Coordinates of C-alpha atoms and ligand atoms in Angstrom, one line a residue:
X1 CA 155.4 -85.0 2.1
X2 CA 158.5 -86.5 3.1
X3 CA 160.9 -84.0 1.3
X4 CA 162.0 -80.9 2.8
X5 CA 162.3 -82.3 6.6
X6 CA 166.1 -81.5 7.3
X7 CA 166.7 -79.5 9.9
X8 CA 165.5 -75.5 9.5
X9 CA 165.6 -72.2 11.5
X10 CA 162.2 -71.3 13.0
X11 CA 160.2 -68.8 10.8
X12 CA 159.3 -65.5 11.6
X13 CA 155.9 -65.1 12.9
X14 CA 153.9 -62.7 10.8
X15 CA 154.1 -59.4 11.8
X16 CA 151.0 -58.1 13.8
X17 CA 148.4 -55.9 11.5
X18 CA 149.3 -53.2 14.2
X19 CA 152.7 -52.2 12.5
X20 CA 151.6 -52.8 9.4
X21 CA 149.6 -49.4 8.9
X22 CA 150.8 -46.0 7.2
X23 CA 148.4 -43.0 8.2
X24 CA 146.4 -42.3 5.1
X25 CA 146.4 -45.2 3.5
X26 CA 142.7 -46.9 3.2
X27 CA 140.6 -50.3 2.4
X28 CA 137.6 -49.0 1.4
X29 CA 136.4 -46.3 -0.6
X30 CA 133.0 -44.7 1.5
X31 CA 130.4 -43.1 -1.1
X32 CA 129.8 -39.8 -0.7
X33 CA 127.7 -38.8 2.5
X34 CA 123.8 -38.6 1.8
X35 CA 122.2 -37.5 4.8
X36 CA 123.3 -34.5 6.7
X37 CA 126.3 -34.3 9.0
X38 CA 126.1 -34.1 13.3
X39 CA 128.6 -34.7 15.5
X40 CA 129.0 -37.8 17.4
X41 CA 128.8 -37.2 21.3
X42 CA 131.9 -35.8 22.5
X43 CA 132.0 -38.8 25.3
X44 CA 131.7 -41.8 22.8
X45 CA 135.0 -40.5 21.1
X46 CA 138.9 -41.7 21.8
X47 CA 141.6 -40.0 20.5
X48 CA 143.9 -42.4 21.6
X49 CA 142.2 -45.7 19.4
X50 CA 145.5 -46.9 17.8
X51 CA 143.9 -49.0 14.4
X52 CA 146.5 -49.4 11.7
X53 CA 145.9 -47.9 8.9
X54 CA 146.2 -50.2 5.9
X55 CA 144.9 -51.3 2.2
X56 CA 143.0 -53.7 1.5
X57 CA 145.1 -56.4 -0.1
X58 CA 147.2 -55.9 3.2
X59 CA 144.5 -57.2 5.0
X60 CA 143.7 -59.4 2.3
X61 CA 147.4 -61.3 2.6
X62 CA 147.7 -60.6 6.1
X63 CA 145.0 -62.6 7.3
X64 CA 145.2 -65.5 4.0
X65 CA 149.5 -65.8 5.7
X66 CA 147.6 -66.4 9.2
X67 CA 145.1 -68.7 8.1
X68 CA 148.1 -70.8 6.4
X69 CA 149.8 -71.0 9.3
X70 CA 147.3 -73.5 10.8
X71 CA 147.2 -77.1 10.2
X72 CA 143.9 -78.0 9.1
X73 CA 142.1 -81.2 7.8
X74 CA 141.6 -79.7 4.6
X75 CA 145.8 -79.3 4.4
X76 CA 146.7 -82.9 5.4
X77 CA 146.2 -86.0 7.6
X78 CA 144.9 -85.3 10.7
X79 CA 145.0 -89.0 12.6
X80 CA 143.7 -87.3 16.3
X81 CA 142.6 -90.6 18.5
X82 CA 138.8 -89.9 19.4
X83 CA 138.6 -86.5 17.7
X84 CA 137.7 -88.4 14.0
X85 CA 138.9 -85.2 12.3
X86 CA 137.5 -86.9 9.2
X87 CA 137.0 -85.0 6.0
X88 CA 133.6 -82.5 5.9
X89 CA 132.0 -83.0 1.8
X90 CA 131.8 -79.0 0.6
X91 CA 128.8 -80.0 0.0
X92 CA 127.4 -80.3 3.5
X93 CA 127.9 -76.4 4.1
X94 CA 126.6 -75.3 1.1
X95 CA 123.2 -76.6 2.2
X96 CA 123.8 -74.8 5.6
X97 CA 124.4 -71.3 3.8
X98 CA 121.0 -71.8 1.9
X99 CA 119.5 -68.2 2.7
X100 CA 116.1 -70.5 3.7
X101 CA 118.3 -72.4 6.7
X102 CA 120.9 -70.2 7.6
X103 CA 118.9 -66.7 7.3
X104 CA 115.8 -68.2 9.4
X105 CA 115.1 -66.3 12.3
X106 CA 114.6 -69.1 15.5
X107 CA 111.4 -66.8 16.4
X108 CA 109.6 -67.4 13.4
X109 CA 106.5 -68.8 14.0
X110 CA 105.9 -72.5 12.8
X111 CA 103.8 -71.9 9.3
X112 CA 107.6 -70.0 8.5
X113 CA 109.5 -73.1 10.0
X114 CA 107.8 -76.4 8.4
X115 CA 110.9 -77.0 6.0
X116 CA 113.7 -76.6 9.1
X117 CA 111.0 -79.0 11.3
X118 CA 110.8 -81.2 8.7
X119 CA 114.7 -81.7 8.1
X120 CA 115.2 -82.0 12.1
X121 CA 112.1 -84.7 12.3
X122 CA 113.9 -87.0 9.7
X123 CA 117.6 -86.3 10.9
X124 CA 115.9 -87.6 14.9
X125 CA 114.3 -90.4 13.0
X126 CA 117.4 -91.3 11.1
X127 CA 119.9 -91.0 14.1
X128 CA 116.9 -93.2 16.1
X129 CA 117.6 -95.6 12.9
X130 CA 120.9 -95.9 12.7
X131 CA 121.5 -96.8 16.6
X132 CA 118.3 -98.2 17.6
X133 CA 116.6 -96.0 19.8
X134 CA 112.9 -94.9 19.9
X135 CA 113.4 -91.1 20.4
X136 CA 116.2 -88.7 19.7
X137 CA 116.7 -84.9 21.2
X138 CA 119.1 -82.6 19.2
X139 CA 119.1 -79.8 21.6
X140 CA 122.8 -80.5 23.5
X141 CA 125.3 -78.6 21.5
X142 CA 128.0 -80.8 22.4
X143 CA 128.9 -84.2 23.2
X144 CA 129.9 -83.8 26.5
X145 CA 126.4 -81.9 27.1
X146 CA 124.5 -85.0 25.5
X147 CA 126.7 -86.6 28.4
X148 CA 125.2 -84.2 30.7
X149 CA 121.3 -84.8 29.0
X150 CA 121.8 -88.3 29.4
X151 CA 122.9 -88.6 33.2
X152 CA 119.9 -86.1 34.1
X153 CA 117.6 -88.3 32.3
X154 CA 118.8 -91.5 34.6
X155 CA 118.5 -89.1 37.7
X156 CA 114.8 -88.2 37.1
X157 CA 114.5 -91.3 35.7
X158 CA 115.1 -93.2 39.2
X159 CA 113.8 -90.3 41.3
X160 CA 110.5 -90.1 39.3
X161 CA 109.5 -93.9 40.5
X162 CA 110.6 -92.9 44.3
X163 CA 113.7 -94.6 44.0
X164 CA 116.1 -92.1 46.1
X165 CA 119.3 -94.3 47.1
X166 CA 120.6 -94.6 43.7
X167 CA 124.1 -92.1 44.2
X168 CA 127.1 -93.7 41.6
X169 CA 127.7 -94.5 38.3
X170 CA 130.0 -96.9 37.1
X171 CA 132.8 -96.2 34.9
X172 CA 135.4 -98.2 33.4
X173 CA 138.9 -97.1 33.1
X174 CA 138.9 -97.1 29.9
X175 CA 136.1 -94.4 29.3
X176 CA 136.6 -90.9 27.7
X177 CA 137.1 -88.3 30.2
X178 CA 134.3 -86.4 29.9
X179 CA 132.4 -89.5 31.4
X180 CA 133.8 -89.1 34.7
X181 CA 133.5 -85.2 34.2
X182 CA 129.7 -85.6 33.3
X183 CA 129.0 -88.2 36.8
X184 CA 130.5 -85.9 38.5
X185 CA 128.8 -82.5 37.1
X186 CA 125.3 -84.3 37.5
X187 CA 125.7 -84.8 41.6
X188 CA 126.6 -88.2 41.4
X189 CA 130.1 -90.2 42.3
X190 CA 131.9 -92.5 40.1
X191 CA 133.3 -95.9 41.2
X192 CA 136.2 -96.9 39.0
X193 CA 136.1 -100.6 37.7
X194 CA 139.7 -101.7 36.0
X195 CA 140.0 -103.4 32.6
X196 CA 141.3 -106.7 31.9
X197 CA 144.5 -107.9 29.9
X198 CA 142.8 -107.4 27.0
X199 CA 141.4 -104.5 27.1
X200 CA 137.6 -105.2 27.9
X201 CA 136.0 -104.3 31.8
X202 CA 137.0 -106.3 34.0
X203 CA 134.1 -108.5 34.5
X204 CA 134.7 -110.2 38.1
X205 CA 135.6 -105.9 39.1
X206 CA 132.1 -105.6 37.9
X207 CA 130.1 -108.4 39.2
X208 CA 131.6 -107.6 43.5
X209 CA 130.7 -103.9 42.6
X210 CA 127.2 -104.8 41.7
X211 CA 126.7 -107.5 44.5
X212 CA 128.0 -105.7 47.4
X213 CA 126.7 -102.2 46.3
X214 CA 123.5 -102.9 43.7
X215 CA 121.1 -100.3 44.9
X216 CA 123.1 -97.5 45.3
X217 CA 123.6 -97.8 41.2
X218 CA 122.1 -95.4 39.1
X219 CA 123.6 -97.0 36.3
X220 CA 126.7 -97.5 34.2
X221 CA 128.5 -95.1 31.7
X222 CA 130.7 -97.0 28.9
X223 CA 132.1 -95.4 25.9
X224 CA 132.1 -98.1 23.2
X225 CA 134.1 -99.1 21.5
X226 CA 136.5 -97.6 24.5
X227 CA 139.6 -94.9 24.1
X228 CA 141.8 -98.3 23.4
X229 CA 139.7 -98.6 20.2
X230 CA 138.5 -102.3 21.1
X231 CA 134.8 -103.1 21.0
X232 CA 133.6 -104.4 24.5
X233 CA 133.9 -108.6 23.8
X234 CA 131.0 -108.7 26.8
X235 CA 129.0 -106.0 26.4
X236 CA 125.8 -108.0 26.8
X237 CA 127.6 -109.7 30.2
X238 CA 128.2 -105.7 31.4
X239 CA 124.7 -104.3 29.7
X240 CA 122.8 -107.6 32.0
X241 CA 125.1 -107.1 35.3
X242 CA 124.0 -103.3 35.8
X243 CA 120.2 -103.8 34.8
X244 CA 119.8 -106.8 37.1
X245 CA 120.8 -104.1 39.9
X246 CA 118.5 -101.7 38.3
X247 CA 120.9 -99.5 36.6
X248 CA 120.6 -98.1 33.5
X249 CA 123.0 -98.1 30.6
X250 CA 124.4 -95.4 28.7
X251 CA 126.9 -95.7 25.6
X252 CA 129.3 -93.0 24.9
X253 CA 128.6 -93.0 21.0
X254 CA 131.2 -90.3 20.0
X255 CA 132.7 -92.8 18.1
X256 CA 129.8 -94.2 16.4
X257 CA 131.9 -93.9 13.5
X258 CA 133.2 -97.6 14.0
X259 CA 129.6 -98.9 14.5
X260 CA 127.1 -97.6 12.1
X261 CA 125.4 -100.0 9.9
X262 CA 126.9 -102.8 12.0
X263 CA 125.3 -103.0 15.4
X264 CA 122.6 -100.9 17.1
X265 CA 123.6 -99.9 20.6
X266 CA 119.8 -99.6 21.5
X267 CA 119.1 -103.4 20.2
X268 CA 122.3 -104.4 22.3
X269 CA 120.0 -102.8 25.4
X270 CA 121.5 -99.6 26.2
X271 CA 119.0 -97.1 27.8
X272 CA 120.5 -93.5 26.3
X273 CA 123.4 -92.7 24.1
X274 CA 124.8 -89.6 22.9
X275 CA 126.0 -88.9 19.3
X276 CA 128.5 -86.4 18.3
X277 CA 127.4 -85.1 15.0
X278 CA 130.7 -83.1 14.4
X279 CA 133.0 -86.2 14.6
X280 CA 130.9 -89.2 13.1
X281 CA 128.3 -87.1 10.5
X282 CA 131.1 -84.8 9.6
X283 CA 130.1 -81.3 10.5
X284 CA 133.1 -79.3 11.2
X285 CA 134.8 -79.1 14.7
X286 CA 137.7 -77.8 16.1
X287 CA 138.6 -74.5 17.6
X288 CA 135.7 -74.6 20.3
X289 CA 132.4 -75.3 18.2
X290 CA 129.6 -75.4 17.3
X291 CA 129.3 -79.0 18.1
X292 CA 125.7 -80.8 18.1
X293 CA 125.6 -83.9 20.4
X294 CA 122.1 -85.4 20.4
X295 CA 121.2 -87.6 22.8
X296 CA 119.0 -90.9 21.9
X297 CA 117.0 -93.0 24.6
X298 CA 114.6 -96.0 24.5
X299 CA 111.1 -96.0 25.7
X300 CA 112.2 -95.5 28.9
X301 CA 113.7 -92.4 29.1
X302 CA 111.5 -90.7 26.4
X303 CA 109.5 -88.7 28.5
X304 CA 112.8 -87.2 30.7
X305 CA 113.7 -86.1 26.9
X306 CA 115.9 -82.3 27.1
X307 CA 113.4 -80.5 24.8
X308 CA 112.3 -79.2 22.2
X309 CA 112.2 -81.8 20.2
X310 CA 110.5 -81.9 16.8
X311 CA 107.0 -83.8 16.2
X312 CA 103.8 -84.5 13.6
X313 CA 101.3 -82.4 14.9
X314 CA 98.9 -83.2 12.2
X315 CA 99.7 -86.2 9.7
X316 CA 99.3 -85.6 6.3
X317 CA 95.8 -86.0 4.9
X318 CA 96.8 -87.0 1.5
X319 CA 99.6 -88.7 0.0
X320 CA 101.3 -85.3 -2.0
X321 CA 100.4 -83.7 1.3
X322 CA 103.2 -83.1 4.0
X323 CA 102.2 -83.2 7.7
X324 CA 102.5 -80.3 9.9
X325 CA 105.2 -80.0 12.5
X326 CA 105.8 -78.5 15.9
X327 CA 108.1 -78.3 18.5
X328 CA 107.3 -80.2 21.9
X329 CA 108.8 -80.1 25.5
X330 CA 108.4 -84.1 26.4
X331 CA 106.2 -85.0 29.1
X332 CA 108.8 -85.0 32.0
X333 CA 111.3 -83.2 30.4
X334 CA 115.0 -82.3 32.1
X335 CA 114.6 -78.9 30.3
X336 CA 116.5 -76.6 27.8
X337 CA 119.7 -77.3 27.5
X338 CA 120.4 -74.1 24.5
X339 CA 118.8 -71.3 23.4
X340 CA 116.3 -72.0 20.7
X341 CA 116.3 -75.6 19.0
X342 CA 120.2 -76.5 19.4
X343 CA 123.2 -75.8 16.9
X344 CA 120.7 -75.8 14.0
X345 CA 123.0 -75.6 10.7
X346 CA 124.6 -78.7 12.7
X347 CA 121.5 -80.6 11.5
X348 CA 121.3 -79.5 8.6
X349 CA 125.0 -80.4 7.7
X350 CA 124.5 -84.0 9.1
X351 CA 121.5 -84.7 7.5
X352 CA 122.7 -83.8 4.3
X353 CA 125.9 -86.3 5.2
X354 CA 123.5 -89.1 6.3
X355 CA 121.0 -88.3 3.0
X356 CA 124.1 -88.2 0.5
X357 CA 125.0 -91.5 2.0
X358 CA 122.0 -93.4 2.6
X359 CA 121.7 -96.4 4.6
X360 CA 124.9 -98.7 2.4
X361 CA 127.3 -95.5 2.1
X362 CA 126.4 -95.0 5.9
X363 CA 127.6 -98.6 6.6
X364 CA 130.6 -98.4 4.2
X365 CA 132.1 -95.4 6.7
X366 CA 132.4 -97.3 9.5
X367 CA 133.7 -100.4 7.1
X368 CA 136.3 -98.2 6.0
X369 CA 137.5 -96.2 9.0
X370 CA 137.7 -99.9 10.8
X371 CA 139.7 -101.5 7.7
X372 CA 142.2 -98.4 7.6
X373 CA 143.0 -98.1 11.5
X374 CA 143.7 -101.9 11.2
X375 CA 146.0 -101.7 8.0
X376 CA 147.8 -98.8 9.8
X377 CA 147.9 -101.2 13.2
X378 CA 149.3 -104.2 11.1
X379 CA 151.3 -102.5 9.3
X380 CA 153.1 -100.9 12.5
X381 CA 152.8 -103.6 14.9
X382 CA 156.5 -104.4 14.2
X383 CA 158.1 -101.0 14.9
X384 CA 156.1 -100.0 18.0
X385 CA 154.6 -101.7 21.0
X386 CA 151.0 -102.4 20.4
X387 CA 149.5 -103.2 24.2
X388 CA 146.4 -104.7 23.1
X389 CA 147.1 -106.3 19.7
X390 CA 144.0 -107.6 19.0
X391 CA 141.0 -106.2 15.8
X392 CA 140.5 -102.3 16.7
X393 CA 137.8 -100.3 15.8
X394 CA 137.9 -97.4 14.2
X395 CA 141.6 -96.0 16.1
X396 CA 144.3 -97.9 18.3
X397 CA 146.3 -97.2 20.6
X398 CA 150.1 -97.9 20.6
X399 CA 153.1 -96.8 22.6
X400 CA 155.1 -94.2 22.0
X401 CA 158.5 -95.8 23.4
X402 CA 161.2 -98.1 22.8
X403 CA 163.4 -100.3 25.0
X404 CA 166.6 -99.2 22.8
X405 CA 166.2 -95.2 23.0
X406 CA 165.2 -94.5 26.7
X407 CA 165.0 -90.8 26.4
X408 CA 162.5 -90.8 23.4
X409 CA 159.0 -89.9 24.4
X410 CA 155.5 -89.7 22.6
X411 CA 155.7 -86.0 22.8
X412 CA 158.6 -86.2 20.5
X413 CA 157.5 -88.8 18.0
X414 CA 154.2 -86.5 17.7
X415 CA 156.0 -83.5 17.4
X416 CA 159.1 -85.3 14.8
X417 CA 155.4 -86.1 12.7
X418 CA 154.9 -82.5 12.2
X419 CA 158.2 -82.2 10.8
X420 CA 156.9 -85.2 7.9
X421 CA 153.7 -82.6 7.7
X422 CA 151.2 -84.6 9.7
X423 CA 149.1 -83.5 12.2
X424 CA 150.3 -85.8 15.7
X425 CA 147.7 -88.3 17.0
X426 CA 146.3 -88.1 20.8
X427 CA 149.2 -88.3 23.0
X428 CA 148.8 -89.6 26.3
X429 CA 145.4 -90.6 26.2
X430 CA 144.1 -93.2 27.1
X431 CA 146.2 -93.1 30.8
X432 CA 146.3 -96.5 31.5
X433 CA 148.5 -97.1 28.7
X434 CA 152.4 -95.3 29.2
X435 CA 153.2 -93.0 26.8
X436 CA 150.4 -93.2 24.1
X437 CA 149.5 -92.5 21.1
X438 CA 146.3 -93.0 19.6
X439 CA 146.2 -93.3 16.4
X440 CA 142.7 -92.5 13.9
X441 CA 142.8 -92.3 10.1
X442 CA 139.2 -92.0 9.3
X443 CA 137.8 -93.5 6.4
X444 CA 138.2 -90.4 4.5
X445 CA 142.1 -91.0 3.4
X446 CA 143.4 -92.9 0.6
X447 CA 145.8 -95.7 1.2
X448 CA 148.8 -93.5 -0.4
X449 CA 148.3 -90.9 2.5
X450 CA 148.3 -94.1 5.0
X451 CA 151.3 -95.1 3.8
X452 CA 153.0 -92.1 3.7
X453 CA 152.1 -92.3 7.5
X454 CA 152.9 -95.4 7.9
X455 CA 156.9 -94.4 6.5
X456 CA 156.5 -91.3 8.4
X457 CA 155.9 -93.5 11.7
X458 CA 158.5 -96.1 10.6
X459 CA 161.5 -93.5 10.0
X460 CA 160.8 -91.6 13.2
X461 CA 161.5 -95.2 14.6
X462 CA 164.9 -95.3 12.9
X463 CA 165.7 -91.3 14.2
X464 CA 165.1 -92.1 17.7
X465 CA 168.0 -94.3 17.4
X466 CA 170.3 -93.0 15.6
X467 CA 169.8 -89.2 16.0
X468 CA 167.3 -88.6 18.9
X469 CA 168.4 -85.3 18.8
X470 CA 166.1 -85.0 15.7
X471 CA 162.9 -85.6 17.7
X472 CA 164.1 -83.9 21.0
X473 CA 164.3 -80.7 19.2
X474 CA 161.0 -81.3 16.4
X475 CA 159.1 -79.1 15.6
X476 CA 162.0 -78.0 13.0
X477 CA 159.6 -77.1 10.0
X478 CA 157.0 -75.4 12.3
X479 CA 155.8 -72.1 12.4
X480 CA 157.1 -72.4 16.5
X481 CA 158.8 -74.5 17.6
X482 CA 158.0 -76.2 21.0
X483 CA 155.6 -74.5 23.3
X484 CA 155.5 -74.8 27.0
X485 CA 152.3 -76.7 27.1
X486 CA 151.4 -75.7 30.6
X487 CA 152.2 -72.1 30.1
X488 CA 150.6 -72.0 26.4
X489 CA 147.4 -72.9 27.9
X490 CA 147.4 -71.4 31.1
X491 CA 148.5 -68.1 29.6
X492 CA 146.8 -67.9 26.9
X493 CA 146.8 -64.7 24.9
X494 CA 144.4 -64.3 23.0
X495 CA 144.4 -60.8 21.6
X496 CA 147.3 -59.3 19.5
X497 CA 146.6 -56.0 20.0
X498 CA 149.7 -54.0 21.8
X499 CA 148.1 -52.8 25.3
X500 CA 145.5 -50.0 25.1
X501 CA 144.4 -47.2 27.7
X502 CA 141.3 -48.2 28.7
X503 CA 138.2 -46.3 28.8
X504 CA 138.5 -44.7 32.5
X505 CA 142.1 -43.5 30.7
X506 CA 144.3 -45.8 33.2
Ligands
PLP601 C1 134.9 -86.2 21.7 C2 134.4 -87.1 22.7 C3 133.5 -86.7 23.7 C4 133.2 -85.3 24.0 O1 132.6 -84.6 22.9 P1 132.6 -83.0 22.9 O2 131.7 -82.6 21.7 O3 134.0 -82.6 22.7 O4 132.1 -82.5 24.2 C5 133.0 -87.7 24.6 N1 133.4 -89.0 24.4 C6 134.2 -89.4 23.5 C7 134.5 -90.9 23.4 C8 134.7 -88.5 22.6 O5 135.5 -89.0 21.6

């Protein structure tokens, strides 16, 4: 991995599949025509529709070239703070490609459905398990919509018992930023508290915003453990402060992947929690979807449940019997939040994850991806500047800067790593520490490939010193080199096709 990394010209991008064509040649051999021949409407036909005309196997190796030049869990490490781009077991999507899951129509009627009900019904219960909570919807389809789920729930919550004055939510600094994106989405407005010097909220922030402005709280929004990677030291302090005021709690639980099998957020007494199934039980993400982020509450918020959710209808009579299932809309539900019953092979991919593991393996994850951001953390706390250098959780943040080589950002140490063929961490993020870099391995690597990061990290170190010409001009190895970030994603093309006529012939 560390071979090959002197400096190279950038590569030629591929050619487009649009000047790859010769007319006449052909992929496919049609059979012979069966049925009798009629003309197609005059108006439906262009003259003017410029496909290439190529073979298969150009097709073949055109698109196998593009496909390589993507970076890719499955082609290396991949340590992105908060995304927990850990590895997805084959496995897992060959159960979501059996015909009987993936070929089920979402209209069949429920005698057709009682195998898909009964997977959904035990993956609820299990997630319900594994973090505490009485009742668990998988409709949202991502987690910041489980976000979304959850901050409706609190809303109806309060407004159901006539309780009208209850306008902010609380949210630390040190929250993802979806939280603040979700408060606001929902109607309500956030008030800031700051964290402390280590890390954690900052308590006596807390306690004056909870005196002076109690009953306008609808609650409190916390992503544990927080985008520093530290576990709250006072969560119960925070978790008692808020429901004093009558607030209710809700846990960010994207990164459940440091807590399973080691503490229950619901038995710690938060009120609703959202769970990202394509980061923690390993369903693939990336690229825009599909996600699944189910949302689990206590007995509180059952009833405001998004819906459908899956439920015995009729318990089973006998002991080699199975019950019957059906889908319910709770009591006082929010509503749909997705077509049909959410991203369904989502489920089925994370409840084949959670079954392979069982309730041990399950706990062994989170034991792992904890032990190998701290060996990473340890191992670096020499080289780089660690702001809160205390146990992490599952990733940690550090910064990407040094006293001795001004000029040296994170962006370049990110974008030197791809140059050492590893995918950069989170740059930047959290804001409240200057130029960071967080950093997640995942259980899922072996301590060879967290070495080799480890080097990787500790060279770069040495090249911002001596040749910080090396990082300033990284990406050398690259496919492109660097991108204008702002105009990359402002402008983003998304076709390749050269510019057609279109239809009115303009
Ligand atoms: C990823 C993440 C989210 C948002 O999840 P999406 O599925 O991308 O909407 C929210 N909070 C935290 C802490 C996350 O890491």
């Amino acid at each position: 991995m560390l071979n090959g990394i002197e400096k190279t010209e950038t590569k030629a991008l591929e050619p487009l599949i649009y000047d790859l064509g010769s007319p006449g040649r052909i992929g496919v051999n049609l059979p012979d025509c069966d049925v009798p021949e009629s003309d197609l409407p005059r108006d439906l036909m262009r003259d003017d529709l410029k496909l290439p005309e190529v073979g298969e196997l150009q097709v073949v190796r055109h698109f196998l070239k593009l496909s390589q030049l993507n970076y890719a869990i499955d082609k290396g490490f991949y340590p992105l703070g908060s995304c927990t781009m850990k590895y997805n077991p084959k496995l897992n999507e060959d159960m979501a490609r059996l015909p009987g899951f993936a070929a089920l129509h979402p209209l069949t009627d429920g005698e057709g459905t009682q195998g898909a009900l009964a997977l959904m019904h035990e993956l609820q219960r299990w997630l319900g398990e594994i973090s505490g909570f009485e009742a668990v919807s998988l409709a949202p389809a991502a987690g910041a919509q489980g976000e979304f789920a959850g901050i409706l729930m609190i809303r109806n919550y309060h407004l159901d018992r006539g309780d009208t004055q209850r306008t902010k939510i609380i949210v630390p600094n040190s929250a993802h930023g979806t939280n603040p994106a979700t408060v606001t989405m929902a109607g309500f407005e956030v008030i800031e508290v700051p964290s402390d010097n280590r890390g954690d909220v900052d308590l006596e922030a807390l306690r004056k915003v909870c005196n002076d402005r109690g009953s306008e709280i609808a609650g409190m929004m916390i992503t544990v453990p927080s985008t520093l990677g530290l576990f709250e030291e006072h969560i119960l302090d925070v978790i008692e402060m808020v429901h004093r005021v009558g607030g209710l709690m809700y846990m960010d639980g994207a990164n459940m992947n440091a807590l399973m099998g080691i503490v229950k957020p619901g038995e710690l007494g938060f009120d609703v929690m959202h769970y990202n199934l394509h980061k923690t039980f390993s369903t693939p993400h990336g690229g825009g979807g599909p996600g699944s982020g189910p949302v689990g509450v206590n007995a509180k918020l059952k009833p405001f449940l998004p819906g459908p959710i899956v439920e015995i209808i009729e318990p089973a009579q006998a002991e080699d019997e199975t019950p019957l299932y059906g889908l319910v809309m709770p009591e006082k539900t929010i509503g749909r939040l997705k077509a049909f019953h959410g991203n369904f092979g989502m489920h089925v991919r994370a409840y084949a994850y959670i079954r392979i593991y069982g309730d041990t393996g399950i706990r062994d994850v989170s034991r792992h991806a904890v032990l190998n951001a701290n060996y990473i953390r340890a191992r670096l706390v020499d080289t780089y500047t660690i702001p809160y250098p205390r146990y992490c959780g599952h990733e940690f943040v550090l910064e990407g800067r040094f006293a001795d080589a001004p000029d040296v950002h994170a962006l370049d140490i990110s974008k030197r790593l791809m140059d050492y063929g590893i995918h950069p961490p989170t740059n930047y993020f959290p804001l409240i520490v200057p130029e960071a870099l967080l950093i997640e391995p995942t259980e899922t690597e072996t301590k060879e490939t967290l070495d080799e990061f480890i080097e990787a990290m500790k060279r770069i170190a040495h090249e911002a010193k001596t040749q910080p010409e090396l990082l300033h001009d990284a990406p050398h190895s690259a496919p492109v080199k660097r991108l204008d970030e702002v105009k990359a994603a402002r402008d983003l093309v998304l076709c390749c096709a050269p510019a057609l006529p279109n239809a009115a012939g303009d």
